[in-house]
Coordinates of C-alpha atoms in Angstrom, one line a residue:
Chain A
M96 CA 20.9 -178.9 -195.9
I97 CA 21.2 -175.3 -195.4
P98 CA 23.7 -173.8 -198.2
V99 CA 26.9 -172.0 -196.8
D100 CA 26.1 -168.4 -198.0
Y101 CA 23.4 -168.1 -195.3
Y102 CA 26.4 -168.9 -192.4
I103 CA 28.5 -166.2 -194.0
I104 CA 26.0 -163.7 -194.0
L105 CA 25.0 -164.1 -190.1
S106 CA 28.4 -163.8 -189.2
A107 CA 28.8 -160.7 -191.4
I108 CA 26.0 -159.6 -189.4
L109 CA 27.2 -160.6 -185.7
F110 CA 30.5 -159.1 -186.7
V111 CA 29.2 -155.6 -187.6
I112 CA 27.5 -156.2 -183.9
G113 CA 30.7 -156.7 -182.7
V114 CA 32.5 -153.5 -184.1
L115 CA 29.4 -151.1 -183.4
G116 CA 29.3 -152.6 -180.1
V117 CA 33.0 -151.4 -179.5
L118 CA 32.7 -148.2 -181.2
I119 CA 29.2 -147.1 -179.3
R120 CA 29.4 -148.6 -175.7
R121 CA 31.2 -147.4 -173.0
N122 CA 31.4 -149.7 -170.7
A123 CA 34.8 -152.0 -170.9
L124 CA 32.9 -155.2 -170.2
I125 CA 30.1 -154.2 -172.3
I126 CA 33.0 -153.6 -175.1
F127 CA 34.9 -156.4 -174.6
M128 CA 32.2 -158.6 -175.3
S129 CA 31.7 -157.0 -178.5
I130 CA 34.8 -157.7 -179.2
E131 CA 34.5 -161.6 -178.1
L132 CA 31.6 -161.5 -180.5
M133 CA 33.7 -160.3 -183.6
L134 CA 35.9 -163.5 -182.9
N135 CA 33.1 -165.9 -182.6
A136 CA 31.9 -164.0 -185.8
A137 CA 35.0 -165.0 -187.4
N138 CA 35.2 -168.7 -186.0
L139 CA 31.7 -169.3 -187.2
A140 CA 32.4 -168.0 -190.6
I141 CA 35.6 -170.2 -190.5
V142 CA 33.6 -173.3 -190.1
A143 CA 31.2 -172.9 -192.4
F144 CA 34.0 -172.3 -195.2
G145 CA 36.0 -175.6 -194.0
S146 CA 32.2 -177.6 -194.5
V147 CA 32.3 -176.5 -197.9
I148 CA 36.0 -177.8 -198.8
K149 CA 35.1 -180.9 -196.1
S150 CA 38.6 -180.1 -194.2
F151 CA 39.4 -179.8 -190.6
D152 CA 41.5 -177.0 -190.9
G153 CA 39.1 -174.8 -190.3
Q154 CA 38.5 -176.3 -187.2
I155 CA 41.0 -176.8 -186.2
F156 CA 41.8 -173.2 -186.4
V157 CA 38.9 -172.2 -184.2
F158 CA 40.3 -174.1 -181.4
F159 CA 43.5 -171.8 -181.7
V160 CA 41.0 -168.7 -181.7
I161 CA 39.1 -170.1 -179.0
A162 CA 42.1 -170.9 -176.8
V163 CA 43.7 -167.5 -177.6
A164 CA 40.3 -165.5 -177.0
A165 CA 40.5 -167.4 -173.4
A166 CA 44.1 -166.1 -172.5
E167 CA 42.5 -162.7 -173.7
V168 CA 39.9 -162.8 -171.0
A169 CA 42.6 -163.4 -168.4
V170 CA 44.3 -160.9 -168.8
G171 CA 41.4 -158.7 -170.4
L172 CA 39.3 -159.0 -166.9
A173 CA 42.2 -158.9 -164.7
L174 CA 42.9 -155.1 -166.2
I175 CA 39.4 -154.2 -165.9
V176 CA 39.4 -155.2 -162.2
E177 CA 42.3 -153.1 -161.6
I178 CA 41.2 -150.6 -163.0
F179 CA 38.0 -150.7 -161.1
K180 CA 39.5 -151.1 -157.9
S181 CA 41.5 -147.8 -158.3
K182 CA 38.6 -145.7 -160.2
R183 CA 35.7 -147.2 -158.7
S184 CA 34.3 -147.0 -162.5
I185 CA 34.9 -148.8 -166.0
D186 CA 33.3 -146.4 -167.8
V187 CA 35.9 -145.4 -170.7
D188 CA 35.1 -142.1 -171.0
Q189 CA 36.5 -141.5 -167.7
M190 CA 39.7 -142.8 -168.4
S191 CA 41.1 -139.2 -169.7
S192 CA 44.4 -138.9 -167.1
L193 CA 46.4 -139.2 -170.4
K194 CA 45.6 -136.5 -172.7
G195 CA 47.7 -134.1 -174.8
Chain B
M113 CA 57.5 -183.8 -187.2
N114 CA 61.5 -184.8 -187.2
Q115 CA 64.3 -183.2 -185.8
F116 CA 64.6 -180.9 -189.3
D117 CA 61.2 -179.0 -188.2
L118 CA 62.6 -178.0 -184.8
T119 CA 66.1 -176.8 -186.3
T120 CA 64.2 -174.2 -188.1
I121 CA 62.6 -172.5 -185.0
L122 CA 65.5 -173.3 -182.9
P123 CA 66.1 -169.8 -181.8
I124 CA 62.3 -170.1 -180.5
T125 CA 62.5 -173.4 -179.4
I126 CA 65.8 -172.2 -177.1
L127 CA 64.3 -168.7 -175.5
T128 CA 60.9 -170.4 -175.0
V129 CA 62.3 -172.9 -172.6
W130 CA 64.8 -169.9 -171.1
A131 CA 61.5 -167.9 -170.7
C132 CA 59.9 -171.2 -168.5
V133 CA 62.5 -171.6 -166.9
L134 CA 63.4 -168.2 -165.9
L135 CA 59.8 -168.6 -164.5
L136 CA 60.2 -171.0 -162.1
V137 CA 63.7 -169.6 -161.0
D138 CA 62.6 -166.5 -159.9
L139 CA 60.5 -168.0 -157.8
F140 CA 63.5 -168.2 -155.8
I141 CA 65.6 -165.2 -156.5
P142 CA 65.0 -162.5 -153.1
K143 CA 62.4 -159.5 -153.7
T144 CA 65.9 -157.3 -153.2
R145 CA 68.0 -159.0 -155.8
K146 CA 65.4 -159.0 -159.1
G147 CA 68.8 -157.6 -161.1
I148 CA 69.8 -161.5 -161.2
T149 CA 66.4 -161.9 -162.9
A150 CA 67.3 -159.3 -165.6
L151 CA 71.0 -160.7 -166.0
L152 CA 69.7 -164.2 -166.4
S153 CA 67.1 -163.0 -169.0
A154 CA 69.6 -160.6 -170.6
L155 CA 72.2 -164.4 -171.0
G156 CA 68.9 -166.1 -172.6
L157 CA 68.6 -163.4 -175.5
A158 CA 72.3 -163.6 -175.9
A159 CA 72.4 -167.0 -176.2
T160 CA 69.8 -167.0 -178.7
L161 CA 70.9 -164.1 -180.2
G162 CA 74.2 -166.2 -181.1
F163 CA 72.0 -169.6 -182.1
T164 CA 70.4 -166.8 -184.6
L165 CA 73.0 -165.3 -185.5
S166 CA 74.4 -169.0 -186.6
Q167 CA 71.6 -169.6 -188.6
I168 CA 72.7 -167.1 -191.2
G169 CA 72.6 -168.4 -194.7
M170 CA 69.7 -171.3 -193.7
E171 CA 67.1 -172.1 -196.1
D172 CA 64.4 -174.3 -194.8
S173 CA 60.8 -174.5 -193.7
G174 CA 59.2 -176.9 -191.4
F175 CA 55.6 -177.8 -189.4
N176 CA 54.5 -178.7 -193.4
G177 CA 54.8 -175.1 -194.6
M178 CA 53.9 -173.7 -191.5
V179 CA 56.9 -172.0 -190.6
A180 CA 60.0 -170.7 -192.5
L181 CA 63.8 -169.7 -192.1
D182 CA 65.1 -167.8 -194.2
G183 CA 67.6 -165.2 -194.6
F184 CA 64.8 -162.6 -194.4
S185 CA 63.9 -164.3 -190.9
T186 CA 67.4 -164.6 -189.0
F187 CA 67.5 -160.9 -189.9
V188 CA 64.7 -159.8 -188.6
N189 CA 65.3 -161.9 -185.5
A190 CA 68.7 -160.8 -184.6
L191 CA 67.2 -157.1 -184.6
L192 CA 64.5 -158.4 -182.5
L193 CA 66.9 -160.2 -179.8
V194 CA 68.9 -156.8 -180.2
S195 CA 66.0 -154.8 -179.1
G196 CA 65.2 -157.3 -176.5
L197 CA 68.6 -157.0 -175.0
L198 CA 68.3 -153.0 -174.9
G199 CA 65.0 -153.6 -173.5
V200 CA 66.4 -155.0 -170.5
A201 CA 69.5 -153.2 -170.1
L202 CA 67.1 -150.1 -170.3
A203 CA 64.7 -151.4 -167.7
Y204 CA 67.4 -152.8 -165.1
G205 CA 67.9 -149.8 -163.5
Y206 CA 64.3 -147.7 -164.3
V207 CA 62.6 -150.7 -162.4
K208 CA 64.0 -150.5 -159.7
R209 CA 64.1 -146.9 -159.4
M210 CA 60.2 -146.8 -160.3
G211 CA 59.4 -149.2 -157.4
I212 CA 58.0 -151.6 -160.1
E213 CA 60.8 -154.0 -159.8
R214 CA 59.1 -157.9 -160.4
G215 CA 60.6 -161.0 -161.3
E216 CA 57.7 -161.3 -164.0
Y217 CA 58.8 -157.9 -166.3
Y218 CA 61.7 -159.8 -167.6
T219 CA 59.8 -162.9 -168.3
L220 CA 57.3 -161.4 -170.3
L221 CA 59.4 -159.4 -172.2
L222 CA 60.7 -162.5 -173.1
F223 CA 57.7 -164.2 -174.2
S224 CA 56.9 -160.6 -176.1
V225 CA 60.4 -161.5 -178.0
V226 CA 59.3 -165.3 -178.7
G227 CA 56.1 -164.0 -180.4
M228 CA 57.8 -161.0 -182.2
M229 CA 60.0 -163.6 -183.9
L230 CA 57.4 -166.2 -184.6
M231 CA 55.9 -163.6 -186.6
A232 CA 59.1 -162.9 -188.9
Q233 CA 59.0 -166.9 -189.5
A234 CA 55.6 -167.6 -190.0
T235 CA 54.2 -168.6 -193.3
D236 CA 50.8 -169.5 -192.4
L237 CA 47.8 -167.0 -191.0
I238 CA 46.8 -169.4 -188.0
V239 CA 50.5 -168.8 -187.1
V240 CA 50.8 -165.5 -187.5
F241 CA 47.7 -165.0 -185.8
L242 CA 49.2 -166.8 -182.9
A243 CA 52.4 -165.0 -182.8
L244 CA 50.6 -161.7 -182.7
E245 CA 48.8 -162.4 -179.6
L246 CA 51.9 -164.0 -178.5
L247 CA 53.9 -160.8 -178.6
S248 CA 50.5 -158.7 -178.1
I249 CA 49.4 -160.2 -174.2
P250 CA 52.6 -159.8 -172.8
L251 CA 52.5 -156.4 -173.9
Y252 CA 49.2 -155.7 -172.3
V253 CA 50.2 -156.5 -169.0
L254 CA 54.0 -154.9 -169.1
A255 CA 52.0 -151.8 -170.4
A256 CA 50.0 -152.0 -167.2
F257 CA 53.4 -152.6 -165.0
S258 CA 53.2 -150.0 -162.8
R259 CA 49.8 -150.3 -161.0
P260 CA 48.4 -149.4 -159.1
K261 CA 49.3 -146.1 -160.7
T262 CA 46.0 -144.8 -163.1
D263 CA 48.0 -143.9 -166.1
S264 CA 49.5 -147.1 -166.1
E265 CA 46.3 -149.4 -165.4
E266 CA 44.6 -146.8 -168.3
A267 CA 47.5 -147.4 -170.8
G268 CA 47.1 -151.1 -170.4
L269 CA 43.4 -151.4 -170.6
K270 CA 43.2 -149.3 -173.2
Y271 CA 45.9 -151.0 -175.3
F272 CA 44.3 -154.4 -174.4
L273 CA 40.5 -153.2 -175.7
L274 CA 42.4 -151.8 -179.1
G275 CA 44.8 -154.9 -179.6
A276 CA 41.8 -157.2 -179.2
F277 CA 39.6 -154.9 -181.7
S278 CA 42.3 -155.0 -183.9
S279 CA 42.7 -158.9 -183.9
G280 CA 39.0 -159.3 -184.4
F281 CA 39.5 -157.4 -187.5
L282 CA 42.9 -159.4 -188.3
V283 CA 40.3 -163.3 -187.7
Y284 CA 37.8 -162.2 -189.6
G285 CA 40.0 -161.3 -192.4
I286 CA 42.1 -164.5 -192.2
A287 CA 38.3 -166.4 -192.3
L288 CA 37.6 -164.5 -195.2
I289 CA 40.7 -165.5 -197.2
F290 CA 40.5 -168.9 -195.8
G291 CA 36.6 -168.9 -197.7
A292 CA 38.4 -167.4 -200.6
T293 CA 41.2 -169.7 -201.4
Q294 CA 40.3 -172.3 -199.1
S295 CA 44.2 -172.3 -196.9
T296 CA 45.6 -170.2 -194.4
N297 CA 49.1 -170.9 -195.8
I298 CA 50.6 -167.9 -198.1
F299 CA 51.8 -170.2 -200.8
A300 CA 48.7 -172.1 -201.3
I301 CA 46.9 -168.8 -201.2
V302 CA 48.8 -167.1 -203.9
E303 CA 48.8 -170.1 -206.1
S304 CA 44.6 -170.2 -205.6
A305 CA 44.6 -166.2 -206.1
S306 CA 46.6 -166.5 -209.6
T307 CA 44.1 -169.1 -210.8
S308 CA 40.6 -167.6 -209.7
T309 CA 38.6 -165.0 -211.5
S310 CA 36.9 -163.5 -208.9
N311 CA 38.9 -161.8 -205.9
L312 CA 36.5 -159.7 -204.0
L313 CA 36.6 -162.1 -201.1
L314 CA 40.3 -162.3 -200.8
T315 CA 40.6 -158.3 -201.5
I316 CA 38.1 -158.0 -198.6
G317 CA 40.1 -160.4 -196.3
A318 CA 43.6 -158.9 -197.2
A319 CA 42.1 -155.3 -196.3
L320 CA 40.9 -156.6 -192.9
L321 CA 44.0 -158.0 -192.6
L322 CA 45.5 -154.6 -192.8
I323 CA 43.5 -152.8 -190.8
G324 CA 44.6 -156.1 -188.0
F325 CA 48.3 -155.1 -188.6
G326 CA 47.7 -151.4 -189.2
F327 CA 46.5 -151.1 -184.8
K328 CA 50.1 -153.0 -184.1
V329 CA 52.2 -150.2 -186.1
A330 CA 50.4 -147.2 -185.4
A331 CA 49.3 -146.4 -189.0
V332 CA 46.7 -143.8 -189.5
P333 CA 43.8 -143.7 -188.7
F334 CA 44.5 -146.4 -186.5
H335 CA 46.6 -144.7 -184.4
M336 CA 44.8 -143.2 -181.6
W337 CA 45.9 -145.8 -178.7
T338 CA 49.6 -144.9 -179.5
P339 CA 49.7 -141.3 -177.6
D340 CA 48.0 -142.4 -174.7
V341 CA 49.6 -145.8 -174.3
Y342 CA 52.8 -144.7 -175.1
Q343 CA 52.8 -141.7 -172.5
G344 CA 51.3 -144.2 -169.4
A345 CA 53.0 -147.0 -170.3
P346 CA 56.3 -147.4 -168.3
T347 CA 59.3 -145.5 -170.5
A348 CA 61.0 -149.4 -170.4
V349 CA 58.2 -150.9 -172.0
T350 CA 57.3 -147.9 -173.9
A351 CA 60.7 -148.2 -175.6
F352 CA 60.6 -151.8 -176.1
M353 CA 57.1 -151.8 -177.6
S354 CA 57.6 -149.0 -179.6
S355 CA 60.7 -150.8 -181.7
G356 CA 59.8 -154.3 -181.2
A357 CA 56.0 -154.4 -181.9
K358 CA 56.9 -152.4 -184.7
I359 CA 59.4 -154.4 -186.0
A360 CA 57.3 -157.9 -185.9
G361 CA 54.3 -155.8 -187.3
F362 CA 55.9 -154.9 -190.5
A363 CA 58.0 -158.4 -191.1
A364 CA 54.7 -160.3 -190.9
L365 CA 53.1 -157.4 -193.2
L366 CA 56.0 -157.8 -195.5
R367 CA 55.6 -161.6 -195.7
V368 CA 52.2 -161.8 -196.1
F369 CA 51.9 -159.1 -198.2
A370 CA 54.3 -159.6 -200.5
T371 CA 54.5 -163.2 -200.8
A372 CA 50.9 -163.8 -200.7
F373 CA 49.0 -161.0 -202.4
P374 CA 50.6 -159.9 -205.3
A375 CA 47.2 -160.9 -207.4
I376 CA 45.4 -158.3 -205.9
A377 CA 48.4 -155.6 -205.9
T378 CA 46.7 -153.0 -207.8
D379 CA 44.0 -152.5 -205.6
M380 CA 46.0 -152.5 -202.5
T381 CA 48.6 -150.1 -203.4
D382 CA 46.7 -147.0 -203.5
V383 CA 45.5 -148.2 -199.9
L384 CA 48.7 -148.4 -198.9
W385 CA 49.8 -145.2 -200.6
V386 CA 47.2 -143.0 -198.9
L387 CA 47.9 -145.1 -195.0
S388 CA 51.3 -144.0 -195.6
A389 CA 50.9 -140.6 -196.6
A390 CA 48.1 -139.7 -193.8
T391 CA 50.5 -141.2 -191.3
M392 CA 53.4 -139.4 -192.2
I393 CA 51.4 -136.2 -192.5
V394 CA 49.4 -136.5 -189.3
G395 CA 52.3 -138.0 -187.1
N396 CA 54.7 -134.8 -188.0
V397 CA 51.7 -132.5 -187.7
V398 CA 50.2 -133.4 -184.3
A399 CA 53.6 -133.9 -183.0
I400 CA 54.4 -130.4 -183.3
A401 CA 52.0 -129.4 -180.7
Q402 CA 53.2 -132.1 -178.1
T403 CA 55.0 -130.8 -174.9
D404 CA 55.4 -133.6 -173.2
I405 CA 58.4 -135.8 -174.6
K406 CA 56.6 -139.1 -174.3
R407 CA 53.9 -137.8 -176.0
L408 CA 56.2 -136.8 -178.9
L409 CA 58.5 -139.8 -179.0
A410 CA 55.1 -141.7 -179.4
Y411 CA 53.9 -139.3 -182.6
S412 CA 57.4 -139.4 -184.3
S413 CA 57.1 -143.3 -183.3
I414 CA 53.4 -143.0 -185.7
A415 CA 55.5 -140.9 -188.3
H416 CA 58.3 -142.9 -188.6
A417 CA 55.3 -145.8 -189.6
G418 CA 54.4 -143.9 -192.3
Y419 CA 57.8 -144.2 -194.0
I420 CA 58.5 -147.6 -193.4
L421 CA 55.0 -148.3 -195.2
M422 CA 56.3 -146.4 -198.0
V423 CA 58.0 -149.7 -198.7
F424 CA 55.2 -151.6 -198.9
V425 CA 53.8 -149.4 -201.9
P426 CA 55.1 -151.0 -204.5
Y427 CA 55.1 -154.2 -203.4
G428 CA 53.3 -155.8 -206.4
N429 CA 55.9 -154.4 -208.9
E430 CA 58.4 -157.2 -209.4
N431 CA 61.4 -155.6 -210.6
V432 CA 61.9 -152.7 -207.6
V433 CA 60.2 -154.7 -204.8
A434 CA 63.3 -156.6 -203.5
T435 CA 65.2 -153.2 -203.2
S436 CA 62.7 -151.3 -201.5
V437 CA 62.0 -154.0 -198.6
A438 CA 65.7 -154.1 -198.1
A439 CA 65.3 -150.3 -197.8
G440 CA 62.6 -150.8 -195.2
L441 CA 64.7 -153.6 -193.0
F442 CA 67.6 -151.2 -193.2
Y443 CA 65.4 -148.0 -191.8
L444 CA 63.6 -150.4 -189.2
V445 CA 67.7 -151.4 -188.4
S446 CA 68.4 -147.7 -187.9
Y447 CA 64.8 -146.5 -186.7
A448 CA 65.6 -149.3 -183.8
F449 CA 68.4 -148.3 -182.4
T450 CA 67.7 -144.1 -182.6
N451 CA 64.3 -145.0 -181.0
F452 CA 66.2 -147.0 -178.3
G453 CA 68.4 -144.5 -177.3
A454 CA 66.0 -141.6 -177.3
W455 CA 63.7 -143.6 -174.8
G456 CA 67.6 -143.9 -173.2
V457 CA 67.9 -140.4 -172.9
V458 CA 64.0 -140.0 -171.8
I459 CA 64.4 -142.8 -169.0
A460 CA 67.5 -140.9 -167.4
L461 CA 65.4 -137.6 -166.8
E462 CA 62.2 -139.1 -165.6
K463 CA 61.6 -138.8 -161.7
K464 CA 58.9 -140.6 -159.6
E465 CA 55.1 -140.0 -160.3
G466 CA 55.7 -138.9 -163.7
K467 CA 58.1 -136.1 -162.7
G468 CA 60.7 -134.7 -165.3
L469 CA 58.7 -135.5 -168.7
A470 CA 57.9 -131.9 -169.8
L471 CA 60.2 -130.2 -172.8
N472 CA 61.2 -127.5 -170.3
D473 CA 62.6 -130.4 -168.1
Y474 CA 65.2 -130.5 -170.9
A475 CA 66.8 -127.0 -170.5
G476 CA 70.1 -126.7 -169.6
L477 CA 71.1 -130.3 -169.8
S478 CA 74.5 -129.3 -171.8
K479 CA 75.8 -128.0 -168.8
R480 CA 74.8 -129.9 -166.2
H481 CA 74.9 -133.2 -168.8
P482 CA 77.1 -132.6 -171.9
A483 CA 77.4 -136.1 -172.7
L484 CA 73.4 -137.3 -172.2
A485 CA 72.5 -133.8 -174.3
A486 CA 75.3 -134.9 -177.1
A487 CA 73.9 -138.2 -177.2
M488 CA 70.0 -136.9 -177.3
A489 CA 71.0 -134.6 -180.4
V490 CA 72.7 -137.4 -181.9
F491 CA 69.3 -139.0 -181.7
M492 CA 67.1 -136.2 -183.0
L493 CA 69.1 -135.4 -185.8
S494 CA 69.2 -139.1 -187.0
L495 CA 65.1 -139.0 -186.6
I496 CA 64.8 -135.9 -188.4
G497 CA 67.3 -137.3 -190.9
L498 CA 70.3 -135.5 -190.9
P499 CA 74.0 -136.1 -191.3
P500 CA 75.9 -137.3 -189.7
T501 CA 73.2 -140.4 -188.5
I502 CA 71.9 -143.7 -189.5
G503 CA 68.4 -142.2 -189.9
L504 CA 69.8 -140.0 -193.0
I505 CA 71.1 -142.9 -194.7
G506 CA 68.2 -145.2 -194.1
K507 CA 65.6 -142.0 -195.6
I508 CA 68.0 -141.7 -198.5
Y509 CA 67.5 -146.0 -199.4
L510 CA 63.6 -145.4 -198.7
F511 CA 63.2 -142.1 -200.7
R512 CA 65.4 -143.8 -203.7
A513 CA 63.1 -146.9 -203.6
V514 CA 60.1 -145.3 -203.5
I515 CA 61.1 -143.1 -206.7
D516 CA 62.8 -145.9 -208.3
A517 CA 59.1 -147.3 -208.2
G518 CA 57.4 -144.4 -209.6
F519 CA 55.7 -142.9 -206.2
V520 CA 57.6 -139.4 -207.0
W521 CA 54.7 -137.7 -205.1
L522 CA 54.9 -140.0 -202.0
A523 CA 58.3 -139.5 -201.7
I524 CA 57.7 -135.3 -202.3
I525 CA 55.4 -136.0 -199.2
G526 CA 58.1 -138.2 -197.4
V527 CA 60.8 -135.5 -197.5
L528 CA 57.9 -132.4 -196.8
T529 CA 56.8 -134.2 -193.7
S530 CA 60.4 -134.6 -192.9
L531 CA 61.3 -130.9 -192.7
V532 CA 58.3 -130.6 -190.7
S533 CA 59.3 -133.0 -187.9
A534 CA 62.6 -131.0 -188.4
F535 CA 60.9 -128.4 -186.4
Y536 CA 59.9 -130.3 -183.1
Y537 CA 63.0 -132.3 -182.9
L538 CA 65.5 -129.3 -183.3
R539 CA 63.2 -127.8 -180.6
V540 CA 64.3 -130.7 -178.2
I541 CA 68.0 -129.8 -179.0
V542 CA 67.0 -125.8 -178.5
V543 CA 65.8 -126.5 -175.6
M544 CA 69.0 -128.3 -174.3
Y545 CA 71.6 -126.3 -175.5
M546 CA 70.1 -122.7 -175.6
K547 CA 67.6 -122.6 -172.4
D548 CA 69.2 -122.4 -168.6
G549 CA 67.7 -125.0 -166.1
E550 CA 68.8 -127.4 -163.3
P551 CA 68.1 -130.8 -164.7
T552 CA 69.2 -133.9 -162.7
A553 CA 69.3 -137.2 -164.8
E554 CA 70.1 -140.6 -162.9
R555 CA 73.3 -142.4 -164.3
E556 CA 73.0 -145.9 -164.2
P557 CA 75.8 -147.9 -165.7
W558 CA 73.9 -150.2 -167.8
L559 CA 71.6 -147.3 -169.0
D560 CA 74.7 -145.0 -169.9
M561 CA 76.4 -147.9 -171.8
T562 CA 72.9 -149.0 -173.7
T563 CA 72.9 -144.5 -174.2
A564 CA 76.4 -144.6 -175.4
V565 CA 76.1 -147.9 -177.7
T566 CA 73.2 -146.8 -179.6
A567 CA 74.7 -143.1 -180.2
L568 CA 77.8 -144.7 -181.6
V569 CA 75.8 -147.3 -183.7
T570 CA 73.7 -144.2 -185.3
V571 CA 76.8 -142.3 -186.0
I572 CA 79.1 -145.3 -186.9
V573 CA 77.3 -147.0 -189.1
S574 CA 76.3 -144.0 -191.0
F575 CA 79.8 -143.9 -192.1
V576 CA 79.9 -147.8 -193.4
P577 CA 76.2 -148.4 -194.3
Q578 CA 77.0 -150.3 -197.2
F579 CA 77.8 -153.7 -195.2
L580 CA 74.4 -153.5 -193.4
F581 CA 72.3 -153.1 -196.9
A582 CA 74.2 -155.4 -198.3
W583 CA 73.1 -158.0 -195.8
A584 CA 69.3 -156.9 -195.8
S585 CA 69.7 -157.0 -199.7
D586 CA 70.8 -160.9 -199.3
A587 CA 68.0 -161.2 -196.8
V588 CA 65.2 -160.5 -198.6
L589 CA 66.9 -162.7 -202.1
K590 CA 65.3 -165.4 -201.3
L591 CA 61.7 -163.6 -200.1
F592 CA 59.9 -163.3 -203.9

């Protein structure tokens, strides 16, 4: 069996990739994908920890996270479509009408 | 599950059902008469407030320790429901005037209040996460409610991206805490943490959790979204989210940290000290340069997050934590009322297309609308912390608690930044009273009533603060 450490290390790497993606990429869709990667990294860690203690708590929690992420997708994509309709762009650097 | 479980979340259940029914009823209300939806939602909030108040003194926990009903949750829930009512009252005329009157507004607001209330009752990190998302997702939509206005859409998207980013940190933090303590229940976490020797995983998890909450309550350095979102969102939404989301965020932070993480208090206290000091300094100093009233109040809201964060600094010290948390609750009440009032005045002066929001648009307000100017002066004095307002009493309790806990320097930073804040708050008063201008303000009955009520509460409670502080002290008694 693969030791649990490997899963945790993989999830940490995925999480860092997600954070860097949010900070570096400027396309709202890619940023959003990176956020999903962060959430899924957390899911992986939760399932891995749950398998160590032989409990279903972790897997149940992951279902909650997946459901909430789906709700966020619904709202997020709607917002991105709205922005695209009025600005013809989803580059976050161009969203600068609010400054002070 | 049994019937006793349901009594622990009775107010939340009632409000959820009411919001779902309202979503349906709204379909049959003609487009020109959406005011009915507003009244119905206010009715639901008022009824829920009644049920919440009837639960004063009750202690229970339900759903296998997932949620708790105690003095703390009742106190916070009552405050959140009052915030919801004020939010509806502010929105009633505003959305009509701005041409964004749609029934979903009030339903989304109700769902957001449900999330906030659940956050105050959550004793399991899974529920904390669910509640946080339930309060946030409607707020993302509300922030973008003035679509197709670009400002509002941008505010919505920025709030959404940063909010989702922060929940990523929160979930990963929960994952690590789950790994370290093998549970997500905060009572099981505290047991496990007190017996284990290595707390590294737990400390990292708690730090990530703190980042997640830091975004929600707009603490420096996680505050970048706040001015943009507060400025772009419809003003009535800004008023509601700057109070409600902050109260709920602090309530959850309080319960999670004070109950679950005393074992790592030594590490966390320093971090919280720095967070609190940085938030007070950055919020107040940057606010000086603002000429837009919405941005000014946004930075003021960041600064106040710093003041409230002060009460978390001594959370590991058993002797003082109860008084400092009670002071924090008192300050949340004072901030909520003052903040709603100030935003109410801003709404009264706001015109279509984002006009009427510059500081200079307030020139001469004392001559044209003396009552409105007087109310705004009261709110500004309260935000500084000058008599005769509730803000002063709140700050006294707050600084006394921090000094009692031995963090004198933090209290000194708090006092100095309050002095700095006087500069920009007083500028608003000076512009209103000493400059000439021809400002026009909308006088809508519900808006006027909200402003008047919040102004009266701000002044009157400052003369009899003991009863409120006693209630707050009672509320936190059983928390530790």
